[in-house]
Structure formats: C-alpha cells, structure tokens
Short mmCIF file of C-alpha atoms and ligand atoms in Angstrom, two decimals:
data_model
loop_
_atom_site.label_atom_id
_atom_site.label_comp_id
_atom_site.label_asym_id
_atom_site.label_seq_id
_atom_site.Cartn_x
_atom_site.Cartn_y
_atom_site.Cartn_z
CA MET B 1 1.46 38.89 3.42
CA ARG B 2 2.69 36.74 0.93
CA VAL B 3 1.31 33.06 1.24
CA THR B 4 2.21 29.77 -0.74
CA ILE B 5 0.01 26.86 -0.89
CA LEU B 6 2.72 23.97 -0.45
CA GLY B 7 -0.43 21.47 -0.19
CA ALA B 8 -3.42 21.73 -2.05
CA GLY B 9 -4.36 17.32 -0.99
CA THR B 10 -4.64 14.82 0.97
CA SER B 11 -2.28 11.43 1.34
CA ILE B 12 -3.83 9.80 -1.74
CA PRO B 13 -1.24 10.87 -3.74
CA ALA B 14 -2.37 12.70 -6.54
CA ARG B 15 -0.32 15.19 -9.23
CA GLY B 16 -0.44 18.77 -8.38
CA TYR B 17 -1.95 17.99 -4.85
CA SER B 18 -0.14 17.07 -2.11
CA PRO B 19 -0.40 16.59 1.38
CA ALA B 20 -1.34 20.02 3.49
CA GLY B 21 1.08 23.06 4.32
CA ILE B 22 1.33 27.00 3.94
CA TYR B 23 4.28 29.08 4.02
CA VAL B 24 3.71 32.49 5.22
CA GLN B 25 5.80 35.03 5.15
CA VAL B 26 4.45 37.58 7.82
CA ALA B 27 6.46 41.57 8.90
CA ARG B 28 10.08 39.88 9.17
CA GLU B 29 8.80 35.61 9.80
CA ARG B 30 8.61 32.48 8.18
CA VAL B 31 6.17 30.63 9.04
CA LEU B 32 4.44 26.85 8.27
CA LEU B 33 0.73 26.46 9.15
CA ASP B 34 0.64 22.09 8.46
CA ALA B 35 4.27 20.54 7.77
CA GLY B 36 1.78 17.48 5.83
CA ALA B 37 4.43 14.49 3.98
CA GLY B 38 6.38 16.27 1.77
CA SER B 39 6.39 20.11 2.92
CA LEU B 40 9.69 20.07 3.67
CA GLN B 41 11.06 19.53 -0.09
CA ARG B 42 8.05 21.94 -1.06
CA LEU B 43 9.47 24.70 1.00
CA HIS B 44 12.74 24.03 -1.07
CA LEU B 45 10.98 24.26 -4.42
CA ALA B 46 8.82 27.36 -3.28
CA LYS B 47 12.05 28.80 -2.74
CA ALA B 48 11.29 29.55 1.06
CA PRO B 49 14.73 29.12 3.45
CA TRP B 50 13.55 26.21 5.24
CA ASP B 51 15.91 26.48 7.52
CA GLN B 52 14.80 29.87 9.00
CA LEU B 53 11.89 28.97 9.12
CA ASP B 54 10.48 31.43 13.01
CA ARG B 55 6.88 29.11 13.90
CA ILE B 56 5.47 25.71 12.92
CA PHE B 57 1.14 26.37 13.83
CA LEU B 58 0.00 22.47 13.20
CA THR B 59 -4.01 22.11 13.30
CA HIS B 60 -4.30 18.32 14.12
CA PHE B 61 -2.16 15.62 14.12
CA HIS B 62 -3.15 13.37 11.10
CA VAL B 63 -0.40 12.18 9.20
CA ASP B 64 -1.24 14.14 5.90
CA HIS B 65 -1.23 17.71 8.79
CA CYS B 66 1.81 16.90 10.36
CA LEU B 67 4.05 14.37 9.21
CA ASP B 68 7.44 16.51 8.15
CA LEU B 69 7.84 18.00 11.61
CA VAL B 70 9.73 14.81 11.98
CA SER B 71 11.84 15.81 8.61
CA ILE B 72 12.02 19.62 9.26
CA LEU B 73 13.29 18.41 13.28
CA PHE B 74 15.62 15.42 11.44
CA ALA B 75 17.11 18.17 9.18
CA LEU B 76 17.40 20.99 11.37
CA ARG B 77 19.63 19.60 13.23
CA LEU B 78 21.86 18.85 11.04
CA PRO B 79 25.80 20.63 11.68
CA GLN B 80 25.91 21.96 7.99
CA VAL B 81 22.51 23.51 8.73
CA ARG B 82 24.33 25.56 11.41
CA ARG B 83 20.38 26.28 13.25
CA LYS B 84 20.89 28.76 15.83
CA LYS B 85 17.61 30.43 16.78
CA SER B 86 14.82 28.84 18.55
CA LEU B 87 12.05 27.23 16.48
CA GLN B 88 8.41 27.46 18.36
CA VAL B 89 5.78 25.18 17.32
CA TYR B 90 2.23 25.20 18.07
CA GLY B 91 -0.55 22.76 18.11
CA PRO B 92 -4.23 21.74 19.94
CA PRO B 93 -3.01 19.74 23.19
CA GLY B 94 -1.23 16.36 22.89
CA LEU B 95 1.78 18.20 20.95
CA LYS B 96 4.25 18.06 23.54
CA THR B 97 2.83 14.04 24.45
CA LEU B 98 3.54 13.72 20.52
CA TYR B 99 7.01 15.18 19.85
CA ARG B 100 8.32 13.42 23.09
CA GLN B 101 7.09 9.98 21.54
CA LEU B 102 7.97 11.01 17.60
CA ASN B 103 11.17 11.38 19.32
CA ALA B 104 10.87 7.84 21.45
CA ALA B 105 10.76 5.84 17.95
CA TYR B 106 13.29 8.07 16.43
CA HIS B 107 15.71 7.56 19.13
CA ASP B 108 16.59 11.01 19.76
CA TRP B 109 16.98 11.41 16.76
CA LEU B 110 15.09 14.28 16.76
CA SER B 111 16.40 16.24 19.46
CA PRO B 112 18.11 19.95 18.60
CA ARG B 113 21.01 20.93 18.56
CA GLY B 114 23.12 23.55 18.95
CA TYR B 115 19.27 25.09 18.64
CA ARG B 116 16.17 24.65 20.44
CA VAL B 117 12.41 23.77 19.90
CA ILE B 118 9.56 25.52 22.80
CA PHE B 119 6.50 23.66 21.88
CA HIS B 120 2.72 25.43 22.99
CA GLU B 121 0.22 23.40 23.26
CA VAL B 122 -3.24 25.59 21.89
CA GLN B 123 -6.82 25.81 21.54
CA ARG B 124 -8.14 29.07 21.92
CA ALA B 125 -5.57 31.46 22.55
CA THR B 126 -4.01 34.49 20.97
CA LEU B 127 -0.30 35.16 20.55
CA ARG B 128 0.88 38.20 19.84
CA LEU B 129 4.09 37.99 17.78
CA PRO B 130 6.72 40.45 16.32
CA GLY B 131 4.81 42.65 14.06
CA TYR B 132 1.57 40.19 14.17
CA THR B 133 -1.07 38.36 15.91
CA VAL B 134 -2.38 34.79 15.85
CA ARG B 135 -5.24 33.90 17.12
CA SER B 136 -6.03 29.88 17.36
CA TYR B 137 -9.98 28.30 17.45
CA PRO B 138 -10.61 25.16 17.91
CA MET B 139 -13.11 23.25 15.06
CA ASN B 140 -14.89 20.53 13.98
CA HIS B 141 -13.21 17.29 12.71
CA TYR B 142 -13.62 13.61 14.29
CA ALA B 143 -12.16 13.79 18.00
CA THR B 144 -9.23 15.01 18.04
CA ARG B 145 -8.18 18.40 19.78
CA ALA B 146 -7.98 20.48 16.01
CA VAL B 147 -7.67 23.72 15.72
CA GLY B 148 -7.67 26.33 13.16
CA TYR B 149 -5.88 29.50 13.08
CA ARG B 150 -6.51 33.54 11.79
CA LEU B 151 -3.01 35.64 11.45
CA THR B 152 -3.55 38.95 11.37
CA ALA B 153 -0.61 41.83 10.61
CA GLY B 154 -0.85 45.20 9.12
CA GLY B 155 -5.19 44.98 8.93
CA LYS B 156 -4.22 41.94 6.97
CA THR B 157 -5.76 38.26 7.71
CA LEU B 158 -4.93 35.00 7.04
CA ALA B 159 -7.63 32.78 8.10
CA TYR B 160 -6.69 28.83 7.43
CA SER B 161 -9.05 25.79 9.21
CA GLY B 162 -6.85 22.60 8.58
CA ASP B 163 -9.45 20.41 8.52
CA THR B 164 -13.30 20.63 10.20
CA ASP B 165 -16.93 19.90 9.50
CA VAL B 166 -18.79 22.73 10.16
CA CYS B 167 -18.67 24.67 13.10
CA ASP B 168 -19.22 28.78 14.34
CA SER B 169 -15.77 28.22 14.89
CA ALA B 170 -14.69 28.72 11.51
CA VAL B 171 -17.60 30.92 11.15
CA ALA B 172 -15.60 33.10 13.93
CA MET B 173 -12.21 32.68 12.32
CA GLY B 174 -13.01 33.53 8.57
CA GLN B 175 -14.69 36.68 9.65
CA ARG B 176 -13.92 39.56 7.39
CA ALA B 177 -10.49 37.84 6.07
CA ASP B 178 -8.44 38.71 3.20
CA LEU B 179 -8.02 35.27 2.95
CA LEU B 180 -10.02 32.36 3.96
CA ILE B 181 -8.88 28.94 3.46
CA LEU B 182 -11.20 26.72 3.85
CA GLU B 183 -10.49 22.45 3.68
CA CYS B 184 -12.50 21.07 1.04
CA SER B 185 -12.73 17.59 0.99
CA VAL B 186 -15.46 15.55 -1.19
CA PRO B 187 -18.62 16.71 -2.90
CA ASP B 188 -21.69 17.65 -1.56
CA GLU B 189 -22.86 14.28 -2.66
CA GLN B 190 -20.49 12.32 -1.34
CA LYS B 191 -20.52 13.98 2.84
CA VAL B 192 -18.48 12.94 4.77
CA GLU B 193 -18.94 13.55 8.76
CA GLY B 194 -15.60 15.44 9.90
CA HIS B 195 -15.31 17.35 6.28
CA LEU B 196 -16.69 19.86 4.17
CA THR B 197 -17.52 20.29 1.06
CA PRO B 198 -18.03 22.89 -1.38
CA SER B 199 -21.99 24.22 -0.48
CA GLU B 200 -21.02 24.07 2.91
CA CYS B 201 -17.38 26.07 2.05
CA ALA B 202 -19.35 28.52 0.67
CA GLN B 203 -21.72 29.67 3.13
CA ILE B 204 -19.17 29.79 5.77
CA ALA B 205 -17.89 32.04 3.37
CA ALA B 206 -21.04 33.35 2.93
CA ARG B 207 -21.41 33.67 6.86
CA ALA B 208 -18.22 35.30 7.48
CA GLN B 209 -17.73 37.72 4.22
CA CYS B 210 -14.39 37.20 3.49
CA ARG B 211 -12.92 38.96 0.70
CA ARG B 212 -11.10 35.55 -0.95
CA LEU B 213 -12.25 31.83 -0.33
CA VAL B 214 -9.68 29.85 -1.49
CA LEU B 215 -10.39 25.75 -1.68
CA SER B 216 -7.68 23.32 -0.83
CA HIS B 217 -7.05 19.79 0.68
CA PHE B 218 -9.12 17.87 -2.53
CA TYR B 219 -9.57 13.79 -2.22
CA PRO B 220 -9.52 13.01 -5.79
CA VAL B 221 -12.94 11.79 -6.11
CA PHE B 222 -13.23 15.46 -7.28
CA LYS B 223 -12.60 15.19 -11.14
CA ARG B 224 -15.87 14.91 -11.82
CA TYR B 225 -17.42 17.64 -10.16
CA ASP B 226 -17.40 20.91 -10.74
CA ILE B 227 -16.86 22.90 -7.43
CA ARG B 228 -17.05 26.07 -8.18
CA ALA B 229 -21.60 26.23 -9.45
CA ARG B 230 -21.80 24.49 -6.27
CA VAL B 231 -20.04 27.37 -4.14
CA ARG B 232 -21.72 30.02 -6.63
CA ARG B 233 -24.75 29.21 -4.98
CA SER B 234 -24.72 31.19 -1.86
CA TYR B 235 -20.80 32.37 -1.56
CA ARG B 236 -19.93 35.54 -4.42
CA GLY B 237 -16.87 36.62 -3.65
CA HIS B 238 -13.33 36.49 -5.31
CA LEU B 239 -13.00 32.20 -5.20
CA THR B 240 -9.94 29.64 -5.57
CA LEU B 241 -9.42 26.80 -6.32
CA ALA B 242 -5.72 25.78 -4.56
CA ARG B 243 -3.25 23.35 -5.82
CA ASP B 244 0.39 23.06 -4.93
CA PHE B 245 2.06 26.28 -5.21
CA THR B 246 -0.76 28.63 -6.05
CA SER B 247 0.20 32.31 -3.71
CA PHE B 248 -1.09 35.26 -2.56
CA HIS B 249 0.14 38.76 -1.87
CA ILE B 250 -2.16 40.29 0.77
ZN1 ZN I 301 -7.64 15.43 9.23
ZN1 ZN I 302 -6.32 16.38 6.58
#
C-alpha cells in the first residue's frame, strides 16, 4: 500500500495544512479517503491519476472532508476525460440524500456521463474488494454519523479515523494497524468535544498497539504547542506529524 496525505489540516486556511484527503494505492486500485476542498488539485500535484479513481470513502459530511466530491464528479463527466469505469462512493447514512441535494443545487451538473457512480451507505460494514478488505467503524463526532475505515491488503493494515472524539471503536479500528491515522484537532489545554487532543490520540494508539501513529487534521492553534512531548507520555511507537503530501509505503 502506498499512502499519501493530501491534506493534513482543516477548513481553516494554513500553509501546508489543507482540508482532509488521503490517496491510497492498494492492490490494483486507486482510492481516496475523504475529499476535502482542494483534494482534486492535490491529487494532480501528487501525480495521482485522479481520473482513474476506483473508490472514494467519505468519513462524514463536514465540508473539510467532502467538498471536493463535487469537484471530482464535475471533472469526471467532462468529455475530454473519457471516463468509462464505474466510480464507487462510500459514506455513512445520508450519502445518497447528500448527492441528490448537491446535484439538484448544481442543476444536474454532477450526473455522470459515459460512466456510472454507485453510492454505498455504510456504518459497521465489511467490504471484500479486489485484493483487499475495508471495514467501517462508527466514530464519535457530534451528532453526525461519522465512520472510520480500516483497509487490509497482503497482511498490511491502514486505519483512518476521520473526525472523532475518544471511543472504543477507534481503538478497535486501529488494532495492531501498520499505520493508524488519527485526527488531532486541538491541544490538550483547549479540548473541544467531538475531536481528539495529542494525549487522547496517544492513549488510543497505545491501546490499539499500532506500529505507527500518524497525526493529522491540525488546527493552526497548534503552533505554540509541543505535540510530540504530549504523545510520548503514553505512546512509544513510531510517530509522524503529517503535513500535506506526507507519504508512506507499508
Ligand atoms: Zn467533522
Ligand atoms: Zn474535520
């Protein structure tokens, strides 16, 4: 698996920290986890074949995680793209309604032409896909029905929380993962309900016994805080603080 963080930030503009998106090459497929604003452009900058995406997995419907679904569907229908293969889009319940409403708002300009888009609503699901498996886990993010995803291929595992507060489901999702990507929104001193702090991420990673913890989804407030020091109080494994285009091979 090759994993590229396309956006390590949130909806607040910050250099090097764009809204959420992760590009994954797994088995023979090209997959996008979340599609925050600018993900399409950053797929291009990462030299990913954006017009060949097989699947998009959305964690929830906050705009810093899904705004570019619109940009991608709009681009894929252009005649010069000549898209033929189906695009499978996954997300929590509400995905189909979201698409219908967006497409209506954009006067049907998101409807696929020459190819199909198939939407799948998932909560606690196991998907057996060509050469890999994806499991979805309900997360704890306000009243939204957010999910995290765990991808397994060839004995290697990537887990991604999307946005969440502390929950056992995040630990289960990250259990012994080779790469556990957790959102880390705010410092411990400024805890916000619905999101994780560095200490909480570390505790989840320690319980999950993941091989590498990757923190992402940083609000700019972090500039004044030592994230590593907080994580090291309870997690001793490999640690990466993501920026846009941080990538991994697992
Ligand atoms: Zn959110
Ligand atoms: Zn977010």
